[in-house]
Coordinates of N, CA, C and O in Angstrom, one line a residue:
M1 N 83.6 14.5 -1.7 CA 84.1 15.6 -2.5 C 82.9 16.5 -2.9 O 81.9 16.0 -3.3
K2 N 83.0 17.8 -2.6 CA 82.0 18.7 -3.0 C 82.5 19.4 -4.3 O 83.6 19.7 -4.5
I3 N 81.5 19.5 -5.3 CA 81.9 20.1 -6.6 C 80.9 21.2 -6.9 O 79.7 21.2 -6.4
K4 N 81.3 22.2 -7.6 CA 80.5 23.3 -8.0 C 80.8 23.7 -9.5 O 82.0 23.5 -9.9
V5 N 79.9 24.2 -10.2 CA 80.1 24.6 -11.6 C 79.9 26.2 -11.6 O 79.0 26.7 -10.9
G6 N 80.7 26.8 -12.4 CA 80.6 28.2 -12.6 C 80.5 28.6 -14.1 O 81.0 27.9 -14.9
F7 N 79.9 29.7 -14.3 CA 79.7 30.2 -15.7 C 80.2 31.6 -15.8 O 80.0 32.5 -14.9
G8 N 81.0 31.9 -16.8 CA 81.5 33.3 -17.0 C 81.2 33.8 -18.4 O 81.1 33.0 -19.4
F9 N 81.1 35.1 -18.5 CA 80.9 35.8 -19.8 C 81.7 37.1 -19.8 O 81.8 37.7 -18.8
D10 N 82.2 37.4 -20.9 CA 82.8 38.7 -21.1 C 82.7 39.2 -22.5 O 82.6 38.4 -23.4
V11 N 82.7 40.5 -22.7 CA 82.7 41.1 -24.0 C 83.6 42.4 -24.0 O 83.7 43.0 -22.9
H12 N 84.2 42.6 -25.1 CA 85.1 43.8 -25.2 C 84.9 44.4 -26.6 O 84.7 43.7 -27.6
Q13 N 84.9 45.7 -26.6 CA 84.9 46.4 -27.9 C 86.2 46.2 -28.6 O 87.3 46.1 -28.0
L14 N 86.1 46.1 -29.9 CA 87.3 46.1 -30.8 C 87.6 47.4 -31.4 O 86.6 48.1 -31.8
K15 N 88.8 47.8 -31.4 CA 89.3 49.1 -32.0 C 90.4 48.9 -32.9 O 91.3 48.0 -32.7
D16 N 90.5 49.7 -34.0 CA 91.6 49.6 -34.9 C 92.9 49.9 -34.2 O 93.0 50.7 -33.3
N17 N 93.9 49.2 -34.7 CA 95.3 49.4 -34.3 C 95.5 49.3 -32.8 O 96.2 50.1 -32.2
H18 N 94.8 48.4 -32.2 CA 94.9 48.2 -30.8 C 95.4 46.7 -30.5 O 95.0 45.8 -31.3
P19 N 96.2 46.5 -29.5 CA 96.6 45.1 -29.2 C 95.4 44.1 -29.0 O 94.4 44.6 -28.5
F20 N 95.6 42.9 -29.5 CA 94.5 41.9 -29.3 C 95.1 40.7 -28.6 O 95.7 39.8 -29.2
I21 N 94.9 40.7 -27.3 CA 95.4 39.6 -26.4 C 94.3 38.7 -26.1 O 93.3 39.1 -25.5
V22 N 94.4 37.4 -26.4 CA 93.4 36.4 -26.1 C 94.1 35.2 -25.6 O 95.0 34.6 -26.2
G23 N 93.7 34.8 -24.4 CA 94.3 33.6 -23.7 C 95.8 33.8 -23.5 O 96.6 32.9 -23.5
G24 N 96.2 35.1 -23.3 CA 97.6 35.4 -23.1 C 98.5 35.4 -24.4 O 99.7 35.6 -24.3
V25 N 97.8 35.3 -25.5 CA 98.5 35.2 -26.8 C 98.2 36.6 -27.6 O 97.0 37.0 -27.6
D26 N 99.2 37.2 -28.1 CA 99.1 38.4 -28.8 C 98.8 38.1 -30.3 O 99.6 37.6 -31.0
L27 N 97.5 38.3 -30.6 CA 97.1 38.0 -32.0 C 97.4 39.2 -32.9 O 97.0 40.3 -32.6
Q28 N 98.0 38.9 -34.0 CA 98.3 40.0 -34.9 C 97.1 40.2 -35.8 O 96.8 39.4 -36.6
H29 N 96.4 41.4 -35.6 CA 95.2 41.7 -36.3 C 95.1 43.2 -36.3 O 95.6 43.9 -35.5
H30 N 94.3 43.7 -37.3 CA 94.2 45.1 -37.5 C 93.3 45.7 -36.4 O 93.3 47.0 -36.2
K31 N 92.6 44.9 -35.6 CA 91.8 45.4 -34.5 C 92.1 44.6 -33.3 O 92.6 43.5 -33.4
G32 N 91.9 45.3 -32.1 CA 92.1 44.6 -30.9 C 91.1 45.0 -29.8 O 90.4 46.0 -30.0
A33 N 91.1 44.3 -28.7 CA 90.1 44.5 -27.7 C 90.6 45.7 -26.8 O 91.7 45.8 -26.5
F34 N 89.6 46.5 -26.4 CA 89.8 47.7 -25.6 C 89.3 47.4 -24.2 O 88.2 46.9 -24.0
G35 N 90.1 47.8 -23.2 CA 89.6 47.7 -21.8 C 90.6 48.3 -20.9 O 91.7 48.8 -21.3
H36 N 90.3 48.2 -19.6 CA 91.2 48.8 -18.5 C 92.5 48.0 -18.4 O 93.5 48.6 -18.3
S37 N 92.3 46.7 -18.4 CA 93.5 45.8 -18.3 C 94.0 45.6 -19.8 O 93.7 46.4 -20.6
D38 N 94.5 44.4 -20.1 CA 94.9 44.1 -21.5 C 93.6 43.6 -22.2 O 93.7 43.3 -23.4
A39 N 92.5 43.6 -21.6 CA 91.2 43.3 -22.2 C 91.1 41.8 -22.8 O 90.5 41.6 -23.9
D40 N 91.8 40.9 -22.1 CA 91.8 39.5 -22.6 C 90.4 38.9 -22.2 O 90.2 38.4 -21.1
V41 N 89.5 38.9 -23.2 CA 88.2 38.5 -23.0 C 88.0 37.0 -22.6 O 87.2 36.7 -21.7
L42 N 88.9 36.2 -23.1 CA 88.9 34.8 -22.7 C 89.2 34.6 -21.2 O 88.5 33.9 -20.5
L43 N 90.3 35.2 -20.8 CA 90.7 35.0 -19.4 C 89.7 35.7 -18.4 O 89.5 35.2 -17.3
H44 N 89.1 36.8 -18.9 CA 88.1 37.4 -18.0 C 86.9 36.5 -17.8 O 86.3 36.4 -16.7
A45 N 86.4 35.9 -18.9 CA 85.3 34.9 -18.8 C 85.7 33.8 -17.9 O 84.8 33.3 -17.0
I46 N 86.9 33.3 -18.0 CA 87.3 32.2 -17.1 C 87.4 32.6 -15.7 O 86.9 31.9 -14.8
C47 N 87.9 33.8 -15.4 CA 87.9 34.3 -14.0 C 86.5 34.4 -13.5 O 86.3 34.1 -12.3
D48 N 85.6 34.9 -14.3 CA 84.2 35.1 -13.8 C 83.6 33.7 -13.5 O 82.9 33.6 -12.5
A49 N 83.9 32.7 -14.3 CA 83.4 31.4 -14.1 C 83.9 30.8 -12.7 O 83.2 30.3 -11.9
L50 N 85.2 31.0 -12.5 CA 85.9 30.5 -11.3 C 85.3 31.2 -10.1 O 85.0 30.6 -9.1
L51 N 85.3 32.5 -10.1 CA 84.8 33.3 -9.0 C 83.3 33.0 -8.7 O 82.9 32.8 -7.5
G52 N 82.5 32.9 -9.7 CA 81.1 32.5 -9.5 C 80.9 31.2 -8.9 O 80.1 31.0 -8.0
A53 N 81.7 30.2 -9.4 CA 81.6 28.8 -8.8 C 81.9 28.8 -7.3 O 81.3 28.1 -6.5
A54 N 82.9 29.7 -6.9 CA 83.3 29.7 -5.5 C 82.5 30.7 -4.7 O 82.8 31.0 -3.5
N55 N 81.4 31.3 -5.3 CA 80.6 32.3 -4.7 C 81.4 33.5 -4.2 O 81.2 34.0 -3.1
L56 N 82.3 34.0 -5.1 CA 83.1 35.1 -4.8 C 82.8 36.3 -5.6 O 83.7 37.1 -5.9
R57 N 81.6 36.4 -6.1 CA 81.1 37.6 -6.9 C 81.7 37.5 -8.3 O 81.8 36.4 -8.9
D58 N 82.2 38.6 -8.8 CA 82.7 38.6 -10.2 C 84.0 39.4 -10.3 O 84.5 40.0 -9.3
I59 N 84.5 39.3 -11.5 CA 85.8 39.9 -11.7 C 85.9 41.4 -11.4 O 86.8 41.9 -10.9
G60 N 84.8 42.1 -11.8 CA 84.7 43.6 -11.5 C 84.7 43.9 -10.0 O 85.2 45.0 -9.6
F61 N 84.3 43.0 -9.2 CA 84.3 43.2 -7.8 C 85.7 43.2 -7.2 O 86.1 44.0 -6.4
H62 N 86.5 42.3 -7.7 CA 87.8 42.1 -7.2 C 88.9 42.9 -7.9 O 89.9 43.3 -7.4
F63 N 88.6 43.2 -9.2 CA 89.6 43.9 -10.1 C 88.9 45.1 -10.7 O 88.7 45.0 -12.0
K64 N 88.6 46.1 -10.0 CA 87.8 47.2 -10.5 C 88.5 47.9 -11.6 O 89.7 48.2 -11.5
N65 N 87.7 48.3 -12.6 CA 88.3 49.0 -13.7 C 88.6 50.5 -13.4 O 89.0 51.3 -14.3
T66 N 88.4 50.9 -12.2 CA 88.7 52.2 -11.7 C 90.0 52.2 -10.9 O 90.5 53.3 -10.5
D67 N 90.5 51.0 -10.6 CA 91.7 50.9 -9.8 C 93.0 51.0 -10.7 O 93.2 50.1 -11.6
P68 N 93.8 52.0 -10.4 CA 95.0 52.1 -11.3 C 96.0 50.9 -11.2 O 96.8 50.7 -12.1
R69 N 95.9 50.1 -10.1 CA 96.7 48.9 -10.1 C 96.5 47.9 -11.2 O 97.4 47.2 -11.6
W70 N 95.3 47.9 -11.8 CA 95.0 47.0 -12.8 C 95.0 47.6 -14.2 O 94.8 46.9 -15.2
K71 N 95.4 48.8 -14.3 CA 95.5 49.5 -15.6 C 96.6 48.9 -16.5 O 97.7 48.8 -16.1
G72 N 96.2 48.3 -17.6 CA 97.1 47.7 -18.6 C 97.7 46.4 -18.2 O 98.5 45.9 -18.9
I73 N 97.3 45.9 -17.0 CA 97.9 44.7 -16.5 C 97.6 43.4 -17.4 O 96.5 43.4 -18.0
S74 N 98.5 42.5 -17.4 CA 98.2 41.2 -18.1 C 97.1 40.5 -17.4 O 97.2 40.3 -16.1
S75 N 96.1 40.0 -18.1 CA 95.1 39.2 -17.5 C 95.6 37.9 -16.9 O 94.9 37.2 -16.1
I76 N 96.8 37.5 -17.3 CA 97.4 36.3 -16.7 C 97.5 36.5 -15.2 O 97.3 35.6 -14.4
V77 N 97.9 37.7 -14.8 CA 98.1 38.1 -13.4 C 96.7 38.1 -12.7 O 96.6 37.5 -11.6
I78 N 95.7 38.6 -13.4 CA 94.3 38.5 -12.8 C 93.9 37.1 -12.6 O 93.3 36.7 -11.6
L79 N 94.2 36.2 -13.6 CA 93.8 34.8 -13.5 C 94.6 34.2 -12.3 O 94.0 33.4 -11.5
K80 N 95.8 34.4 -12.2 CA 96.6 33.9 -11.0 C 96.0 34.4 -9.7 O 95.9 33.6 -8.7
E81 N 95.6 35.6 -9.6 CA 95.0 36.2 -8.4 C 93.7 35.5 -8.1 O 93.3 35.2 -7.0
T82 N 92.9 35.3 -9.2 CA 91.6 34.6 -9.0 C 91.8 33.2 -8.5 O 91.1 32.8 -7.6
V83 N 92.8 32.5 -9.0 CA 93.1 31.1 -8.5 C 93.4 31.2 -7.0 O 93.0 30.3 -6.2
K84 N 94.2 32.2 -6.6 CA 94.5 32.3 -5.2 C 93.3 32.5 -4.4 O 93.1 32.0 -3.3
L85 N 92.4 33.4 -4.9 CA 91.1 33.6 -4.1 C 90.3 32.4 -3.9 O 89.8 32.2 -2.8
I86 N 90.2 31.6 -4.9 CA 89.4 30.4 -4.8 C 90.1 29.3 -3.9 O 89.5 28.6 -3.1
A87 N 91.4 29.3 -4.0 CA 92.2 28.4 -3.2 C 92.1 28.7 -1.7 O 92.1 27.8 -0.9
E88 N 92.0 30.0 -1.4 CA 91.8 30.4 0.0 C 90.5 29.9 0.6 O 90.4 29.7 1.8
K89 N 89.5 29.6 -0.2 CA 88.3 29.0 0.2 C 88.4 27.4 0.1 O 87.3 26.8 0.3
G90 N 89.5 26.9 -0.2 CA 89.7 25.4 -0.2 C 89.4 24.8 -1.6 O 89.4 23.5 -1.7
W91 N 89.1 25.6 -2.6 CA 88.7 25.0 -3.9 C 89.9 24.8 -4.8 O 90.9 25.5 -4.8
S92 N 89.8 23.7 -5.6 CA 90.8 23.5 -6.7 C 90.0 23.3 -8.0 O 88.8 23.0 -8.0
I93 N 90.6 23.5 -9.1 CA 89.9 23.5 -10.4 C 90.0 22.1 -11.0 O 91.0 21.5 -11.1
G94 N 88.8 21.7 -11.4 CA 88.7 20.4 -12.1 C 88.9 20.5 -13.6 O 89.7 19.8 -14.1
N95 N 88.2 21.4 -14.2 CA 88.3 21.7 -15.6 C 87.7 23.0 -16.0 O 87.0 23.6 -15.2
I96 N 88.1 23.4 -17.2 CA 87.6 24.7 -17.8 C 87.2 24.4 -19.2 O 88.0 23.7 -19.9
D97 N 86.1 24.9 -19.6 CA 85.6 24.8 -21.0 C 85.2 26.2 -21.5 O 84.4 26.8 -20.8
A98 N 85.8 26.7 -22.5 CA 85.6 28.1 -23.0 C 85.3 28.2 -24.4 O 85.7 27.3 -25.2
M99 N 84.5 29.2 -24.8 CA 84.1 29.4 -26.2 C 84.3 30.9 -26.5 O 83.9 31.8 -25.8
L100 N 85.1 31.2 -27.6 CA 85.2 32.5 -28.1 C 84.3 32.7 -29.3 O 84.1 31.8 -30.1
C101 N 83.8 33.9 -29.4 CA 82.9 34.2 -30.6 C 83.4 35.5 -31.2 O 83.3 36.6 -30.6
L102 N 84.0 35.4 -32.4 CA 84.5 36.5 -33.1 C 84.6 36.2 -34.6 O 84.7 35.0 -34.9
E103 N 84.7 37.2 -35.5 CA 84.8 36.9 -36.9 C 86.2 36.6 -37.3 O 86.5 35.8 -38.2
A104 N 87.1 37.4 -36.8 CA 88.5 37.3 -37.2 C 89.4 37.8 -36.1 O 88.9 38.7 -35.3
P105 N 90.6 37.4 -36.0 CA 91.3 36.4 -36.8 C 90.9 35.0 -36.4 O 90.2 34.7 -35.4
K106 N 91.4 34.0 -37.2 CA 91.1 32.6 -36.9 C 91.8 32.2 -35.6 O 93.0 32.6 -35.4
I107 N 91.1 31.6 -34.7 CA 91.7 31.2 -33.4 C 92.3 29.8 -33.4 O 93.2 29.6 -32.6
N108 N 91.8 28.9 -34.2 CA 92.3 27.5 -34.1 C 93.8 27.4 -34.0 O 94.3 26.6 -33.2
P109 N 94.6 28.1 -34.8 CA 96.1 27.9 -34.7 C 96.7 28.3 -33.4 O 97.8 27.9 -33.1
H110 N 96.0 29.2 -32.6 CA 96.5 29.7 -31.4 C 96.0 29.0 -30.1 O 96.5 29.3 -29.0
I111 N 95.1 28.0 -30.3 CA 94.5 27.4 -29.1 C 95.6 26.6 -28.3 O 95.6 26.8 -27.1
P112 N 96.5 25.9 -28.9 CA 97.5 25.2 -28.0 C 98.3 26.2 -27.2 O 98.6 25.9 -26.0
A113 N 98.7 27.3 -27.7 CA 99.4 28.3 -26.9 C 98.6 28.9 -25.8 O 99.0 29.2 -24.7
M114 N 97.3 29.1 -26.1 CA 96.4 29.7 -25.1 C 96.2 28.6 -24.0 O 96.3 29.0 -22.8
Q115 N 96.0 27.4 -24.3 CA 95.9 26.3 -23.3 C 97.2 26.3 -22.5 O 97.1 26.1 -21.2
Q116 N 98.3 26.4 -23.1 CA 99.6 26.3 -22.4 C 99.7 27.5 -21.4 O 100.1 27.3 -20.3
N117 N 99.3 28.7 -21.9 CA 99.4 29.9 -21.0 C 98.5 29.7 -19.8 O 98.9 30.1 -18.7
I118 N 97.3 29.3 -20.0 CA 96.3 29.1 -18.9 C 96.8 28.0 -18.0 O 96.8 28.2 -16.7
A119 N 97.2 26.9 -18.5 CA 97.7 25.8 -17.7 C 98.9 26.2 -16.8 O 99.0 25.9 -15.6
A120 N 99.8 26.9 -17.4 CA 101.0 27.4 -16.6 C 100.6 28.4 -15.5 O 101.1 28.3 -14.4
A121 N 99.6 29.2 -15.8 CA 99.2 30.2 -14.8 C 98.5 29.6 -13.6 O 98.6 30.1 -12.5
I122 N 97.7 28.5 -13.9 CA 96.9 28.0 -12.8 C 97.4 26.6 -12.3 O 96.8 26.0 -11.4
G123 N 98.5 26.1 -12.9 CA 99.0 24.8 -12.5 C 98.1 23.6 -12.8 O 98.0 22.7 -12.0
M124 N 97.6 23.6 -14.0 CA 96.8 22.5 -14.5 C 97.4 21.8 -15.7 O 98.2 22.4 -16.4
D125 N 96.9 20.7 -16.1 CA 97.2 20.0 -17.3 C 96.4 20.6 -18.4 O 95.2 20.9 -18.3
I126 N 97.0 20.8 -19.6 CA 96.3 21.4 -20.7 C 95.1 20.5 -21.1 O 94.2 21.0 -21.8
E127 N 95.1 19.2 -20.8 CA 94.0 18.3 -21.2 C 92.7 18.7 -20.4 O 91.7 18.3 -20.8
D128 N 92.9 19.5 -19.4 CA 91.7 19.9 -18.6 C 91.2 21.3 -19.0 O 90.4 21.9 -18.3
I129 N 91.8 21.9 -20.0 CA 91.4 23.2 -20.5 C 91.0 23.1 -21.9 O 91.8 22.9 -22.8
S130 N 89.7 23.3 -22.2 CA 89.1 23.2 -23.5 C 88.8 24.7 -24.0 O 88.2 25.4 -23.3
I131 N 89.3 25.0 -25.2 CA 89.0 26.3 -25.8 C 88.5 26.0 -27.2 O 89.1 25.3 -28.0
K132 N 87.4 26.6 -27.5 CA 86.8 26.5 -28.9 C 86.5 27.9 -29.4 O 86.5 28.9 -28.6
A133 N 86.2 28.0 -30.7 CA 85.9 29.3 -31.3 C 84.9 29.2 -32.4 O 84.8 28.1 -33.0
T134 N 84.1 30.2 -32.5 CA 83.1 30.2 -33.6 C 82.9 31.7 -34.1 O 83.4 32.6 -33.4
T135 N 82.2 31.8 -35.2 CA 81.9 33.2 -35.6 C 80.5 33.5 -35.3 O 79.7 32.6 -34.8
N136 N 80.0 34.6 -35.6 CA 78.6 35.0 -35.5 C 77.9 35.1 -36.9 O 76.9 35.8 -37.0
E137 N 78.6 34.4 -37.8 CA 78.0 34.4 -39.2 C 77.8 35.8 -39.8 O 76.8 36.0 -40.4
T138 N 78.7 36.7 -39.5 CA 78.7 38.1 -39.9 C 77.5 38.9 -39.4 O 77.2 40.0 -39.9
M139 N 76.8 38.4 -38.4 CA 75.6 39.1 -37.9 C 76.0 39.9 -36.6 O 76.8 39.5 -35.8
G140 N 75.3 41.0 -36.4 CA 75.4 41.8 -35.2 C 76.8 42.4 -35.0 O 77.6 42.5 -35.9
F141 N 77.0 42.9 -33.7 CA 78.3 43.6 -33.4 C 79.5 42.7 -33.6 O 80.6 43.2 -34.0
I142 N 79.3 41.4 -33.3 CA 80.4 40.5 -33.5 C 80.7 40.4 -35.0 O 81.8 40.4 -35.4
G143 N 79.7 40.2 -35.8 CA 79.8 40.0 -37.2 C 80.4 41.2 -37.9 O 81.1 41.1 -38.9
R144 N 80.1 42.4 -37.4 CA 80.7 43.6 -37.9 C 82.1 43.9 -37.4 O 82.7 45.0 -37.6
E145 N 82.6 43.0 -36.6 CA 83.9 43.1 -35.9 C 84.0 44.4 -35.1 O 85.1 45.0 -35.0
E146 N 82.9 44.6 -34.3 CA 82.9 45.7 -33.4 C 83.2 45.3 -32.0 O 83.5 46.0 -31.1
G147 N 83.1 43.9 -31.8 CA 83.4 43.4 -30.4 C 83.7 41.9 -30.5 O 83.5 41.2 -31.5
V148 N 84.1 41.4 -29.3 CA 84.5 40.0 -29.2 C 83.8 39.5 -27.9 O 83.7 40.3 -26.9
V149 N 83.4 38.3 -27.9 CA 82.7 37.7 -26.7 C 83.3 36.4 -26.3 O 83.8 35.6 -27.2
A150 N 83.4 36.1 -25.1 CA 83.8 34.8 -24.6 C 82.9 34.3 -23.5 O 82.4 35.1 -22.7
Y151 N 82.7 33.0 -23.5 CA 81.9 32.3 -22.5 C 82.8 31.2 -21.9 O 83.7 30.7 -22.6
A152 N 82.6 30.9 -20.6 CA 83.4 29.9 -20.0 C 82.6 29.2 -18.9 O 81.8 29.8 -18.2
V153 N 82.8 27.9 -18.7 CA 82.3 27.2 -17.6 C 83.5 26.5 -16.9 O 84.5 26.2 -17.6
C154 N 83.3 26.2 -15.7 CA 84.4 25.5 -14.9 C 83.8 24.6 -13.9 O 82.6 24.8 -13.5
L155 N 84.5 23.6 -13.5 CA 84.2 22.8 -12.3 C 85.3 23.0 -11.3 O 86.4 23.0 -11.6
I156 N 84.8 23.3 -10.1 CA 85.8 23.4 -9.0 C 85.4 22.3 -7.9 O 84.2 21.9 -7.9
E157 N 86.3 21.9 -7.1 CA 86.1 20.8 -6.2 C 86.9 21.1 -4.9 O 87.9 21.7 -4.9
R158 N 86.4 20.5 -3.8 CA 87.1 20.5 -2.5 C 86.6 19.3 -1.7 O 85.4 18.9 -1.8
P159 N 87.4 18.9 -0.7 CA 86.9 17.9 0.2 C 85.8 18.4 1.0 O 85.7 19.6 1.3
R160 N 84.8 17.6 1.4 CA 83.7 18.1 2.2 C 84.1 18.6 3.6 O 85.0 18.4 4.2

């Protein structure tokens, strides 16, 4: 069995009175992430980790923010397309571990729904999808609630 590890990172600006979709969950908050798609920072970091592990470049290469096909699209669709891309190279996903960094809202109550959304999109058991969250202790652009960051690692595998 051949295995590879991938790392992903994403950041989005937060704006007042804008939707805040994270892990496919609509968080009710006075600010939300801004981007070309639905700006789901968690799913974007996961996609970058998967694409990187499979040596398929990055999310911006495959889902350009200048392409009208991706304007406002759910990042669940982008995740499903990413899984298809890595499957075309013979890879399957072993596990995903992700970390969100934001001041508010609290993420812990939403983690099971995020895990379920991701598991359903990629055909995995939720036990293989770890999501954690932390704050930036009120420091920097994250602490001022100007942006949100996500990191993700994944393991992919295929027969030799």
